[in-house]
Amino acid sequence: MSTFPFSAVVGHDDLRLALLLNAVHPGVGGVLVRGEKGTAKSTAVRALAALLPRLHVLAGCRFSCDPAAPDPECPDGPHATTAGHETRAARLVELPVGATEDRLVGSLDLERALSEGVRAYQPGLLADAHRGVLYVDEVNLLHDHLVDLLLDAAAMGRAHVERDGVSVSHAARFLLVGTMNPEEGELRPQLLDRFGLAVEVRAARDVATRVEVVRRRLAFEADPVAFTAAWRDAESATAERIAAARARVGSVVLPDAELRRIAAVCAAFDVDGMRADLVIARAAVAHAAWRGADAVAEEDVRVAARLALPHRRRRDPFDEPGIDDDALDEALREAGQQPPDGPDGPDDGEGPDDDGPGGGGSDGAPDDGPRTGGDATADPPQAEDATAPEPSQPDGERQPAPSGAAPGGDGSGAV
C-alpha cells in the first residue's frame, strides 16, 4: 500500500518541522499535534515514518536490538556476538484508543505458559515501536494511566514491566506522536508538559491552497504509484538530509551564551519546572544539525522555543494555546543583552570573560561566533523544492515558511 509522500503535503510547516526535529534527535520528546478533523495530521505522521533510515536489527530478536550495541537487558538476550542480523524499514506502530495496558506494555505469554509450563514475556506495542515511530491518534481520549505509561517509557527510553509474575525491562526508544482534536477534550496539563513539542494545525482559508490540496489528493488516489514516483526525488533528498543530520547531531555545540538565552526565555514565560529548558536545548541542537551547522545559534533557539513553549504557558484550562511571536522576539532580545551572570553583572569580582569563548558579554558579540551567517536558516527546504517535480503549484500559494521547514506550500495538508 502506497503512502502519501511527505514532500507532497501542502503546508503545515510547523508540523513537518516538529516531526523532522524529532526524527533527527528523538530525545526532543515527541510531538503533540492539535487540530481540527481532516487536516492531514495522520497523513503527515505516516509519511514521515517512510523517510526514516532503515534499521539493522539482530535476526530473531523481538525487541529490535542493534547488532552494533545490543541491549544487555534484552529479554531475548544475551545475544551471541556471531548472531546474524537483517535490515528492515523503521516501523510505524499505532496505538488504538481502546488498547489495554497488556497490549501496550506486554503480558505473560499464555501459549508458552500452557504448553511448556514456563513464565515468558509477550512483548507489547512499546517493544514493537523501539527505534521506530509510535503514533497515538486521539491521544486525549486515551485513559490517563496508559498515557502515563506511554510518556514514562518515551522519557526514559525503557519500558519496565512488573505483572503476572514476570519482571522485564527492555529498550523502548521511539519517536512519539500524538494527535488530538481539541473539540473532543483536552489533555491534563501534567500530560501536556510531557510532550516535547506541540503544534496547532488548521485547514487553509486560501482558495488556491485548498484547490491544490484536493488536486494532489485526487491525483494520489487515481494513481498512487505514478504520484509517488513524481515525488521520489524530493523524498530521497529529505531522507538523505535526515540521515546526515542524525550523524551530525552528536557533534553540534551548544554555546553557553545560547544556553543562557534558553534559560532566560523560559524564565520570561514563567514555565513550570525545567523540562522546557531541556526540550528547547535538544530541539535547538536538532535544528542546527538539520540546517547543517556545527553550533547552535539564536535562530535555532527561536525555532525550538516557538514549538516547545505554547502548550507549557497555559495557566487555565480555558486559555488558548499558542505564543505571541513579538513577545518571543522581545524575550530573546532581552536575553541576549543580559551579562553572563545576570542583569546585575558578574559576581564575586570575576570579569565577563571568565566563562571562556562561549561565555558572552552584555554586548552579545560572542554570540556571533558559532553562527553560519545571516542566511543559515533562511528557508533550507528550498534546496529540496528544487528537486521536487511539483504538479501545477498555484502562483499565490507559497508563503514564507518557518526556518528549516520541509517542502510544500502553506495551508492544509492532503487529507
mmCIF file of C-alpha atoms in Angstrom:
data_model
loop_
_atom_site.group_PDB
_atom_site.id
_atom_site.type_symbol
_atom_site.label_atom_id
_atom_site.label_comp_id
_atom_site.label_asym_id
_atom_site.label_seq_id
_atom_site.Cartn_x
_atom_site.Cartn_y
_atom_site.Cartn_z
ATOM 1 C CA MET A 1 0.000 0.000 0.000
ATOM 2 C CA SER A 2 1.439 3.367 -1.049
ATOM 3 C CA THR A 3 1.946 6.152 1.464
ATOM 4 C CA PHE A 4 1.225 9.760 0.540
ATOM 5 C CA PRO A 5 4.658 11.450 0.148
ATOM 6 C CA PHE A 6 5.826 13.676 2.978
ATOM 7 C CA SER A 7 7.137 16.217 0.461
ATOM 8 C CA ALA A 8 3.725 16.468 -1.212
ATOM 9 C CA VAL A 9 1.858 17.529 1.923
ATOM 10 C CA VAL A 10 0.716 21.102 1.296
ATOM 11 C CA GLY A 11 1.767 23.491 4.040
ATOM 12 C CA HIS A 12 1.723 22.602 7.749
ATOM 13 C CA ASP A 13 5.282 23.880 8.008
ATOM 14 C CA ASP A 14 5.382 23.777 11.819
ATOM 15 C CA LEU A 15 4.038 20.221 11.898
ATOM 16 C CA ARG A 16 6.553 18.945 9.390
ATOM 17 C CA LEU A 17 9.421 20.769 11.063
ATOM 18 C CA ALA A 18 8.489 19.400 14.510
ATOM 19 C CA LEU A 19 8.355 15.863 13.100
ATOM 20 C CA LEU A 20 11.709 16.307 11.373
ATOM 21 C CA LEU A 21 13.401 17.644 14.523
ATOM 22 C CA ASN A 22 12.234 14.575 16.442
ATOM 23 C CA ALA A 23 13.425 12.322 13.634
ATOM 24 C CA VAL A 24 16.871 13.939 13.903
ATOM 25 C CA HIS A 25 17.002 13.870 17.727
ATOM 26 C CA PRO A 26 14.472 11.507 19.382
ATOM 27 C CA GLY A 27 15.468 12.978 22.751
ATOM 28 C CA VAL A 28 13.363 16.037 21.928
ATOM 29 C CA GLY A 29 10.436 14.130 23.404
ATOM 30 C CA GLY A 30 7.825 13.716 20.687
ATOM 31 C CA VAL A 31 5.155 15.891 19.125
ATOM 32 C CA LEU A 32 1.592 16.670 20.122
ATOM 33 C CA VAL A 33 -0.478 17.706 17.107
ATOM 34 C CA ARG A 34 -3.624 19.649 17.899
ATOM 35 C CA GLY A 35 -6.057 20.353 15.108
ATOM 36 C CA GLU A 36 -9.497 20.086 13.645
ATOM 37 C CA LYS A 37 -10.566 16.965 11.815
ATOM 38 C CA GLY A 38 -9.491 16.448 8.225
ATOM 39 C CA THR A 39 -6.218 18.402 8.356
ATOM 40 C CA ALA A 40 -3.769 15.646 7.334
ATOM 41 C CA LYS A 41 -2.390 15.014 10.818
ATOM 42 C CA SER A 42 -2.257 11.249 10.308
ATOM 43 C CA THR A 43 -1.094 11.603 6.710
ATOM 44 C CA ALA A 44 1.984 13.599 7.722
ATOM 45 C CA VAL A 45 2.940 11.165 10.503
ATOM 46 C CA ARG A 46 2.674 8.089 8.291
ATOM 47 C CA ALA A 47 4.595 9.853 5.539
ATOM 48 C CA LEU A 48 7.472 10.717 7.878
ATOM 49 C CA ALA A 49 7.874 7.111 9.002
ATOM 50 C CA ALA A 50 8.588 6.130 5.400
ATOM 51 C CA LEU A 51 11.547 8.560 5.314
ATOM 52 C CA LEU A 52 13.373 7.237 8.389
ATOM 53 C CA PRO A 53 16.648 5.381 7.758
ATOM 54 C CA ARG A 54 16.453 1.602 7.516
ATOM 55 C CA LEU A 55 17.480 -0.306 10.626
ATOM 56 C CA HIS A 56 19.986 -3.082 11.224
ATOM 57 C CA VAL A 57 18.456 -5.496 13.745
ATOM 58 C CA LEU A 58 19.517 -8.814 15.218
ATOM 59 C CA ALA A 59 17.764 -11.681 13.484
ATOM 60 C CA GLY A 60 15.107 -13.255 15.666
ATOM 61 C CA CYS A 61 15.172 -10.513 18.322
ATOM 62 C CA ARG A 62 11.631 -9.396 19.110
ATOM 63 C CA PHE A 63 12.972 -6.150 20.594
ATOM 64 C CA SER A 64 14.841 -4.880 17.513
ATOM 65 C CA CYS A 65 18.279 -4.853 19.139
ATOM 66 C CA ASP A 66 21.011 -3.064 17.222
ATOM 67 C CA PRO A 67 23.745 -5.585 16.249
ATOM 68 C CA ALA A 68 26.388 -2.931 16.986
ATOM 69 C CA ALA A 69 25.089 -2.304 20.515
ATOM 70 C CA PRO A 70 22.569 -4.924 21.683
ATOM 71 C CA ASP A 71 20.595 -4.183 24.831
ATOM 72 C CA PRO A 72 22.317 -6.047 27.700
ATOM 73 C CA GLU A 73 18.938 -6.423 29.417
ATOM 74 C CA CYS A 74 17.071 -7.602 26.319
ATOM 75 C CA PRO A 75 14.578 -10.331 27.319
ATOM 76 C CA ASP A 76 15.644 -12.277 24.195
ATOM 77 C CA GLY A 77 19.335 -11.947 25.157
ATOM 78 C CA PRO A 78 22.100 -12.363 25.816
ATOM 79 C CA HIS A 79 22.826 -12.205 22.114
ATOM 80 C CA ALA A 80 25.800 -14.051 20.694
ATOM 81 C CA THR A 81 28.444 -11.915 19.021
ATOM 82 C CA THR A 82 28.082 -14.116 15.928
ATOM 83 C CA ALA A 83 24.298 -13.699 15.718
ATOM 84 C CA GLY A 84 23.038 -12.807 12.275
ATOM 85 C CA HIS A 85 21.329 -9.548 11.501
ATOM 86 C CA GLU A 86 18.865 -8.189 8.974
ATOM 87 C CA THR A 87 17.840 -4.831 7.583
ATOM 88 C CA ARG A 88 14.292 -3.548 7.645
ATOM 89 C CA ALA A 89 12.333 -0.307 7.498
ATOM 90 C CA ALA A 90 11.561 1.602 10.694
ATOM 91 C CA ARG A 91 8.148 0.601 11.988
ATOM 92 C CA LEU A 92 5.131 2.807 12.414
ATOM 93 C CA VAL A 93 3.197 1.378 15.366
ATOM 94 C CA GLU A 94 -0.297 2.737 16.009
ATOM 95 C CA LEU A 95 -1.808 2.631 19.492
ATOM 96 C CA PRO A 96 -5.605 2.414 19.254
ATOM 97 C CA VAL A 97 -7.749 4.359 21.681
ATOM 98 C CA GLY A 98 -9.256 1.141 23.037
ATOM 99 C CA ALA A 99 -5.898 -0.515 23.766
ATOM 100 C CA THR A 100 -5.405 -2.241 27.108
ATOM 101 C CA GLU A 101 -2.383 -1.998 29.389
ATOM 102 C CA ASP A 102 -1.365 -5.534 28.407
ATOM 103 C CA ARG A 103 -1.381 -4.553 24.740
ATOM 104 C CA LEU A 104 0.800 -1.524 25.440
ATOM 105 C CA VAL A 105 3.474 -2.887 27.785
ATOM 106 C CA GLY A 106 3.175 -6.641 27.166
ATOM 107 C CA SER A 107 1.963 -9.558 29.224
ATOM 108 C CA LEU A 108 2.511 -13.172 30.162
ATOM 109 C CA ASP A 109 2.882 -15.462 27.142
ATOM 110 C CA LEU A 110 -0.047 -17.750 27.784
ATOM 111 C CA GLU A 111 0.811 -20.142 24.955
ATOM 112 C CA ARG A 112 4.203 -20.964 26.432
ATOM 113 C CA ALA A 113 2.800 -20.980 29.943
ATOM 114 C CA LEU A 114 0.250 -23.632 28.992
ATOM 115 C CA SER A 115 2.417 -25.704 26.640
ATOM 116 C CA GLU A 116 5.802 -25.509 28.400
ATOM 117 C CA GLY A 117 4.819 -24.525 31.928
ATOM 118 C CA VAL A 118 7.197 -21.543 31.948
ATOM 119 C CA ARG A 119 6.642 -17.865 32.615
ATOM 120 C CA ALA A 120 7.593 -15.956 29.497
ATOM 121 C CA TYR A 121 7.044 -12.371 28.404
ATOM 122 C CA GLN A 122 4.995 -11.462 25.351
ATOM 123 C CA PRO A 123 6.125 -8.032 24.073
ATOM 124 C CA GLY A 124 3.644 -5.199 23.647
ATOM 125 C CA LEU A 125 3.441 -2.185 21.392
ATOM 126 C CA LEU A 126 6.250 -0.371 23.239
ATOM 127 C CA ALA A 127 8.641 -3.130 22.185
ATOM 128 C CA ASP A 128 7.322 -3.115 18.617
ATOM 129 C CA ALA A 129 7.898 0.649 18.377
ATOM 130 C CA HIS A 130 11.532 0.547 19.550
ATOM 131 C CA ARG A 131 13.695 2.501 17.067
ATOM 132 C CA GLY A 132 10.603 3.482 15.102
ATOM 133 C CA VAL A 133 7.513 5.678 15.440
ATOM 134 C CA LEU A 134 4.702 5.231 17.964
ATOM 135 C CA TYR A 135 1.583 7.033 16.789
ATOM 136 C CA VAL A 136 -1.373 7.687 19.083
ATOM 137 C CA ASP A 137 -4.401 9.120 17.325
ATOM 138 C CA GLU A 138 -6.883 10.904 19.605
ATOM 139 C CA VAL A 139 -4.423 10.743 22.486
ATOM 140 C CA ASN A 140 -6.758 12.937 24.545
ATOM 141 C CA LEU A 141 -9.287 10.082 24.581
ATOM 142 C CA LEU A 142 -6.767 7.526 25.846
ATOM 143 C CA HIS A 143 -7.014 6.525 29.509
ATOM 144 C CA ASP A 144 -4.756 8.673 31.668
ATOM 145 C CA HIS A 145 -2.870 5.738 33.177
ATOM 146 C CA LEU A 146 -1.988 4.491 29.676
ATOM 147 C CA VAL A 147 -0.782 7.955 28.697
ATOM 148 C CA ASP A 148 1.355 7.999 31.850
ATOM 149 C CA LEU A 149 2.920 4.629 30.966
ATOM 150 C CA LEU A 150 3.491 5.747 27.406
ATOM 151 C CA LEU A 151 5.144 9.037 28.341
ATOM 152 C CA ASP A 152 7.272 7.437 31.048
ATOM 153 C CA ALA A 153 8.690 4.978 28.524
ATOM 154 C CA ALA A 154 9.266 7.757 25.993
ATOM 155 C CA ALA A 155 11.110 9.867 28.570
ATOM 156 C CA MET A 156 13.312 7.072 29.941
ATOM 157 C CA GLY A 157 13.870 5.160 26.718
ATOM 158 C CA ARG A 158 12.972 1.940 28.538
ATOM 159 C CA ALA A 159 9.854 0.050 29.494
ATOM 160 C CA HIS A 160 9.648 -1.684 32.870
ATOM 161 C CA VAL A 161 7.035 -4.385 33.265
ATOM 162 C CA GLU A 162 6.059 -5.991 36.584
ATOM 163 C CA ARG A 163 2.967 -8.131 36.144
ATOM 164 C CA ASP A 164 1.719 -11.711 36.165
ATOM 165 C CA GLY A 165 4.884 -12.885 37.898
ATOM 166 C CA VAL A 166 7.053 -11.501 35.103
ATOM 167 C CA SER A 167 9.666 -8.800 35.679
ATOM 168 C CA VAL A 168 11.065 -7.358 32.461
ATOM 169 C CA SER A 169 12.960 -4.270 31.334
ATOM 170 C CA HIS A 170 13.642 -3.561 27.677
ATOM 171 C CA ALA A 171 14.701 -0.636 25.481
ATOM 172 C CA ALA A 172 11.845 1.484 24.134
ATOM 173 C CA ARG A 173 13.220 4.475 22.240
ATOM 174 C CA PHE A 174 10.797 5.789 19.686
ATOM 175 C CA LEU A 175 9.512 8.932 18.046
ATOM 176 C CA LEU A 176 6.241 9.612 19.872
ATOM 177 C CA VAL A 177 3.493 11.447 18.005
ATOM 178 C CA GLY A 178 0.075 12.120 19.487
ATOM 179 C CA THR A 179 -2.774 13.806 17.636
ATOM 180 C CA MET A 180 -5.963 15.229 19.059
ATOM 181 C CA ASN A 181 -8.988 17.310 18.195
ATOM 182 C CA PRO A 182 -9.416 19.905 20.995
ATOM 183 C CA GLU A 183 -13.168 19.844 20.418
ATOM 184 C CA GLU A 184 -13.213 16.338 21.919
ATOM 185 C CA GLY A 185 -11.490 17.324 25.160
ATOM 186 C CA GLU A 186 -8.113 18.459 26.461
ATOM 187 C CA LEU A 187 -5.191 16.629 27.993
ATOM 188 C CA ARG A 188 -4.314 17.313 31.610
ATOM 189 C CA PRO A 189 -1.573 19.974 31.951
ATOM 190 C CA GLN A 190 0.736 17.401 33.541
ATOM 191 C CA LEU A 191 0.455 15.239 30.419
ATOM 192 C CA LEU A 192 0.727 18.178 28.031
ATOM 193 C CA ASP A 193 4.071 19.088 29.552
ATOM 194 C CA ARG A 194 5.437 15.615 28.861
ATOM 195 C CA PHE A 195 5.260 16.112 25.090
ATOM 196 C CA GLY A 196 8.404 17.808 23.846
ATOM 197 C CA LEU A 197 6.868 19.927 21.078
ATOM 198 C CA ALA A 198 3.316 20.919 20.209
ATOM 199 C CA VAL A 199 1.850 22.348 17.032
ATOM 200 C CA GLU A 200 -1.571 23.602 16.009
ATOM 201 C CA VAL A 201 -2.875 22.739 12.533
ATOM 202 C CA ARG A 202 -5.821 24.280 10.745
ATOM 203 C CA ALA A 203 -7.247 23.999 7.269
ATOM 204 C CA ALA A 204 -6.248 26.858 4.991
ATOM 205 C CA ARG A 205 -8.785 29.535 4.184
ATOM 206 C CA ASP A 206 -6.956 30.458 0.978
ATOM 207 C CA VAL A 207 -8.871 29.141 -2.035
ATOM 208 C CA ALA A 208 -5.784 28.398 -4.150
ATOM 209 C CA THR A 209 -4.242 26.349 -1.334
ATOM 210 C CA ARG A 210 -7.404 24.325 -0.815
ATOM 211 C CA VAL A 211 -7.573 23.662 -4.553
ATOM 212 C CA GLU A 212 -4.010 22.338 -4.518
ATOM 213 C CA VAL A 213 -4.778 20.082 -1.543
ATOM 214 C CA VAL A 214 -7.698 18.496 -3.380
ATOM 215 C CA ARG A 215 -5.759 18.264 -6.660
ATOM 216 C CA ARG A 216 -2.892 16.362 -5.067
ATOM 217 C CA ARG A 217 -5.124 14.058 -3.101
ATOM 218 C CA LEU A 218 -7.216 13.141 -6.137
ATOM 219 C CA ALA A 219 -4.064 12.547 -8.183
ATOM 220 C CA PHE A 220 -2.725 10.240 -5.474
ATOM 221 C CA GLU A 221 -5.964 8.264 -5.256
ATOM 222 C CA ALA A 222 -6.194 7.938 -9.037
ATOM 223 C CA ASP A 223 -2.668 6.529 -9.437
ATOM 224 C CA PRO A 224 -0.670 6.141 -6.204
ATOM 225 C CA VAL A 225 2.347 4.624 -7.956
ATOM 226 C CA ALA A 226 2.717 7.421 -10.511
ATOM 227 C CA PHE A 227 2.093 10.132 -7.922
ATOM 228 C CA THR A 228 4.671 8.683 -5.552
ATOM 229 C CA ALA A 229 7.170 8.343 -8.388
ATOM 230 C CA ALA A 230 6.722 12.041 -9.239
ATOM 231 C CA TRP A 231 7.837 12.959 -5.718
ATOM 232 C CA ARG A 232 10.597 10.352 -5.403
ATOM 233 C CA ASP A 233 13.478 12.802 -5.833
ATOM 234 C CA ALA A 234 12.123 15.153 -3.155
ATOM 235 C CA GLU A 235 11.527 12.237 -0.794
ATOM 236 C CA SER A 236 15.038 10.883 -1.334
ATOM 237 C CA ALA A 237 16.556 14.313 -0.686
ATOM 238 C CA THR A 238 14.645 14.669 2.588
ATOM 239 C CA ALA A 239 15.554 11.136 3.711
ATOM 240 C CA GLU A 240 19.239 11.792 2.997
ATOM 241 C CA ARG A 241 19.065 15.049 4.901
ATOM 242 C CA ILE A 242 17.543 13.312 7.939
ATOM 243 C CA ALA A 243 20.310 10.698 7.893
ATOM 244 C CA ALA A 244 23.019 13.376 7.573
ATOM 245 C CA ALA A 245 21.522 15.432 10.423
ATOM 246 C CA ARG A 246 21.334 12.344 12.649
ATOM 247 C CA ALA A 247 25.008 11.686 12.030
ATOM 248 C CA ARG A 248 25.878 15.331 12.810
ATOM 249 C CA VAL A 249 23.670 15.975 15.843
ATOM 250 C CA GLY A 250 26.077 14.438 18.352
ATOM 251 C CA SER A 251 28.822 16.889 17.421
ATOM 252 C CA VAL A 252 26.730 20.092 17.418
ATOM 253 C CA VAL A 253 27.962 22.543 20.066
ATOM 254 C CA LEU A 254 25.554 24.363 22.380
ATOM 255 C CA PRO A 255 27.441 27.535 23.446
ATOM 256 C CA ASP A 256 26.985 28.887 26.964
ATOM 257 C CA ALA A 257 25.578 32.106 25.519
ATOM 258 C CA GLU A 258 22.717 30.224 23.834
ATOM 259 C CA LEU A 259 22.160 28.048 26.898
ATOM 260 C CA ARG A 260 21.719 31.215 28.970
ATOM 261 C CA ARG A 261 19.361 32.550 26.302
ATOM 262 C CA ILE A 262 17.251 29.398 26.608
ATOM 263 C CA ALA A 263 17.085 29.706 30.398
ATOM 264 C CA ALA A 264 16.203 33.407 30.203
ATOM 265 C CA VAL A 265 13.384 32.823 27.710
ATOM 266 C CA CYS A 266 11.868 30.025 29.817
ATOM 267 C CA ALA A 267 12.059 32.254 32.892
ATOM 268 C CA ALA A 268 10.481 35.147 30.973
ATOM 269 C CA PHE A 269 7.499 32.993 30.018
ATOM 270 C CA ASP A 270 7.195 31.663 33.577
ATOM 271 C CA VAL A 271 7.072 27.993 32.609
ATOM 272 C CA ASP A 272 6.961 25.382 35.360
ATOM 273 C CA GLY A 273 9.894 23.084 36.031
ATOM 274 C CA MET A 274 12.976 22.512 33.901
ATOM 275 C CA ARG A 275 11.571 20.281 31.159
ATOM 276 C CA ALA A 276 11.039 23.227 28.806
ATOM 277 C CA ASP A 277 14.708 24.242 29.086
ATOM 278 C CA LEU A 278 15.858 20.721 28.243
ATOM 279 C CA VAL A 279 13.438 20.330 25.345
ATOM 280 C CA ILE A 280 14.419 23.677 23.808
ATOM 281 C CA ALA A 281 18.106 22.835 24.154
ATOM 282 C CA ARG A 282 17.681 19.478 22.423
ATOM 283 C CA ALA A 283 15.396 20.875 19.722
ATOM 284 C CA ALA A 284 17.817 23.747 19.054
ATOM 285 C CA VAL A 285 20.662 21.264 18.634
ATOM 286 C CA ALA A 286 18.494 19.198 16.276
ATOM 287 C CA HIS A 287 17.600 22.291 14.251
ATOM 288 C CA ALA A 288 21.248 23.284 13.959
ATOM 289 C CA ALA A 289 22.071 19.765 12.726
ATOM 290 C CA TRP A 290 19.121 19.894 10.314
ATOM 291 C CA ARG A 291 20.393 23.090 8.706
ATOM 292 C CA GLY A 292 23.977 21.762 8.591
ATOM 293 C CA ALA A 293 25.543 23.979 11.272
ATOM 294 C CA ASP A 294 28.228 22.978 13.762
ATOM 295 C CA ALA A 295 26.870 25.079 16.652
ATOM 296 C CA VAL A 296 23.533 26.329 17.931
ATOM 297 C CA ALA A 297 22.694 29.957 17.113
ATOM 298 C CA GLU A 298 19.929 32.320 18.194
ATOM 299 C CA GLU A 299 17.724 31.353 15.246
ATOM 300 C CA ASP A 300 17.813 27.706 16.370
ATOM 301 C CA VAL A 301 16.740 28.712 19.866
ATOM 302 C CA ARG A 302 13.877 30.786 18.457
ATOM 303 C CA VAL A 303 12.549 27.918 16.350
ATOM 304 C CA ALA A 304 12.797 25.495 19.264
ATOM 305 C CA ALA A 305 11.128 27.879 21.722
ATOM 306 C CA ARG A 306 8.277 28.587 19.319
ATOM 307 C CA LEU A 307 7.486 24.856 19.185
ATOM 308 C CA ALA A 308 8.217 23.947 22.817
ATOM 309 C CA LEU A 309 6.570 26.757 24.798
ATOM 310 C CA PRO A 310 2.966 27.189 23.561
ATOM 311 C CA HIS A 311 1.498 24.216 25.457
ATOM 312 C CA ARG A 312 3.533 24.975 28.600
ATOM 313 C CA ARG A 313 2.488 28.561 29.237
ATOM 314 C CA ARG A 314 -1.222 27.884 29.817
ATOM 315 C CA ARG A 315 -2.305 28.647 33.351
ATOM 316 C CA ASP A 316 -6.016 27.931 32.959
ATOM 317 C CA PRO A 317 -7.817 25.144 31.039
ATOM 318 C CA PHE A 318 -9.683 27.819 29.084
ATOM 319 C CA ASP A 319 -6.514 29.617 27.983
ATOM 320 C CA GLU A 320 -5.880 29.427 24.273
ATOM 321 C CA PRO A 321 -2.633 27.617 23.418
ATOM 322 C CA GLY A 322 -0.040 29.468 21.410
ATOM 323 C CA ILE A 323 2.694 32.007 21.778
ATOM 324 C CA ASP A 324 2.972 35.581 20.607
ATOM 325 C CA ASP A 325 5.870 35.964 18.174
ATOM 326 C CA ASP A 326 6.525 39.554 19.222
ATOM 327 C CA ALA A 327 6.712 38.526 22.885
ATOM 328 C CA LEU A 328 9.113 35.714 21.989
ATOM 329 C CA ASP A 329 11.341 38.048 19.974
ATOM 330 C CA GLU A 330 11.384 40.545 22.846
ATOM 331 C CA ALA A 331 12.340 37.812 25.332
ATOM 332 C CA LEU A 332 15.129 36.599 23.039
ATOM 333 C CA ARG A 333 16.406 40.143 22.569
ATOM 334 C CA GLU A 334 16.446 40.866 26.297
ATOM 335 C CA ALA A 335 18.123 37.522 26.987
ATOM 336 C CA GLY A 336 20.900 38.383 24.545
ATOM 337 C CA GLN A 337 21.507 41.734 26.265
ATOM 338 C CA GLN A 338 21.975 40.302 29.758
ATOM 339 C CA PRO A 339 25.531 39.876 31.117
ATOM 340 C CA PRO A 340 26.690 36.276 31.624
ATOM 341 C CA ASP A 341 25.945 36.323 35.363
ATOM 342 C CA GLY A 342 22.587 38.055 35.157
ATOM 343 C CA PRO A 343 21.303 41.619 34.880
ATOM 344 C CA ASP A 344 23.475 42.833 37.782
ATOM 345 C CA GLY A 345 26.723 41.829 36.129
ATOM 346 C CA PRO A 346 29.402 39.313 37.165
ATOM 347 C CA ASP A 347 29.504 38.173 40.786
ATOM 348 C CA ASP A 348 32.491 37.885 43.151
ATOM 349 C CA GLY A 349 34.574 40.328 41.175
ATOM 350 C CA GLU A 350 35.001 37.987 38.220
ATOM 351 C CA GLY A 351 35.117 39.523 34.774
ATOM 352 C CA PRO A 352 32.717 38.797 31.918
ATOM 353 C CA ASP A 353 35.340 36.729 30.109
ATOM 354 C CA ASP A 354 35.664 34.112 32.863
ATOM 355 C CA ASP A 355 33.386 31.676 31.036
ATOM 356 C CA GLY A 356 35.739 31.463 28.059
ATOM 357 C CA PRO A 357 34.904 31.895 24.369
ATOM 358 C CA GLY A 358 31.335 30.636 24.806
ATOM 359 C CA GLY A 359 30.568 32.858 27.774
ATOM 360 C CA GLY A 360 29.387 36.002 26.085
ATOM 361 C CA GLY A 361 29.165 39.516 27.465
ATOM 362 C CA SER A 362 26.450 42.097 27.668
ATOM 363 C CA ASP A 363 27.099 43.348 24.150
ATOM 364 C CA GLY A 364 26.246 39.914 22.729
ATOM 365 C CA ALA A 365 29.321 39.890 20.461
ATOM 366 C CA PRO A 366 30.469 36.352 21.343
ATOM 367 C CA ASP A 367 27.072 35.055 20.222
ATOM 368 C CA ASP A 368 28.171 35.633 16.626
ATOM 369 C CA GLY A 369 30.959 33.086 16.893
ATOM 370 C CA PRO A 370 29.136 29.844 16.084
ATOM 371 C CA ARG A 371 26.700 31.265 13.573
ATOM 372 C CA THR A 372 26.969 30.371 9.934
ATOM 373 C CA GLY A 373 25.760 33.690 8.553
ATOM 374 C CA GLY A 374 22.523 35.531 8.127
ATOM 375 C CA ASP A 375 21.179 33.000 5.636
ATOM 376 C CA ALA A 376 21.994 29.966 7.757
ATOM 377 C CA THR A 377 18.364 29.128 8.353
ATOM 378 C CA ALA A 378 16.779 31.079 5.535
ATOM 379 C CA ASP A 379 14.254 28.522 4.359
ATOM 380 C CA PRO A 380 16.563 25.498 3.865
ATOM 381 C CA PRO A 381 13.792 23.473 2.182
ATOM 382 C CA GLN A 382 14.282 25.495 -0.974
ATOM 383 C CA ALA A 383 17.037 23.099 -1.954
ATOM 384 C CA GLU A 384 14.561 20.254 -1.629
ATOM 385 C CA ASP A 385 11.915 22.085 -3.615
ATOM 386 C CA ALA A 386 14.357 22.354 -6.492
ATOM 387 C CA THR A 387 14.324 18.583 -6.818
ATOM 388 C CA ALA A 388 10.574 18.184 -6.449
ATOM 389 C CA PRO A 389 8.546 17.946 -9.690
ATOM 390 C CA GLU A 390 5.654 19.815 -8.149
ATOM 391 C CA PRO A 391 2.437 19.454 -10.154
ATOM 392 C CA SER A 392 0.711 22.712 -11.042
ATOM 393 C CA GLN A 393 1.575 24.775 -7.964
ATOM 394 C CA PRO A 394 -0.701 27.850 -7.731
ATOM 395 C CA ASP A 395 1.213 31.096 -8.127
ATOM 396 C CA GLY A 396 -0.176 32.679 -4.973
ATOM 397 C CA GLU A 397 0.075 29.648 -2.769
ATOM 398 C CA ARG A 398 3.533 29.776 -1.266
ATOM 399 C CA GLN A 399 4.218 31.976 1.737
ATOM 400 C CA PRO A 400 7.390 32.275 3.805
ATOM 401 C CA ALA A 401 7.871 29.093 5.812
ATOM 402 C CA PRO A 402 9.426 28.750 9.259
ATOM 403 C CA SER A 403 13.149 28.153 9.238
ATOM 404 C CA GLY A 404 14.021 24.553 8.475
ATOM 405 C CA ALA A 405 10.532 23.623 7.313
ATOM 406 C CA ALA A 406 10.018 20.798 4.893
ATOM 407 C CA PRO A 407 8.955 21.330 1.261
ATOM 408 C CA GLY A 408 5.443 22.387 0.364
ATOM 409 C CA GLY A 409 3.163 25.383 0.372
ATOM 410 C CA ASP A 410 1.213 26.914 3.201
ATOM 411 C CA GLY A 411 -2.163 25.805 4.380
ATOM 412 C CA SER A 412 -3.743 22.435 4.859
ATOM 413 C CA GLY A 413 -2.140 19.110 4.075
ATOM 414 C CA ALA A 414 -3.680 16.404 1.944
ATOM 415 C CA VAL A 415 -6.433 14.627 3.821
#
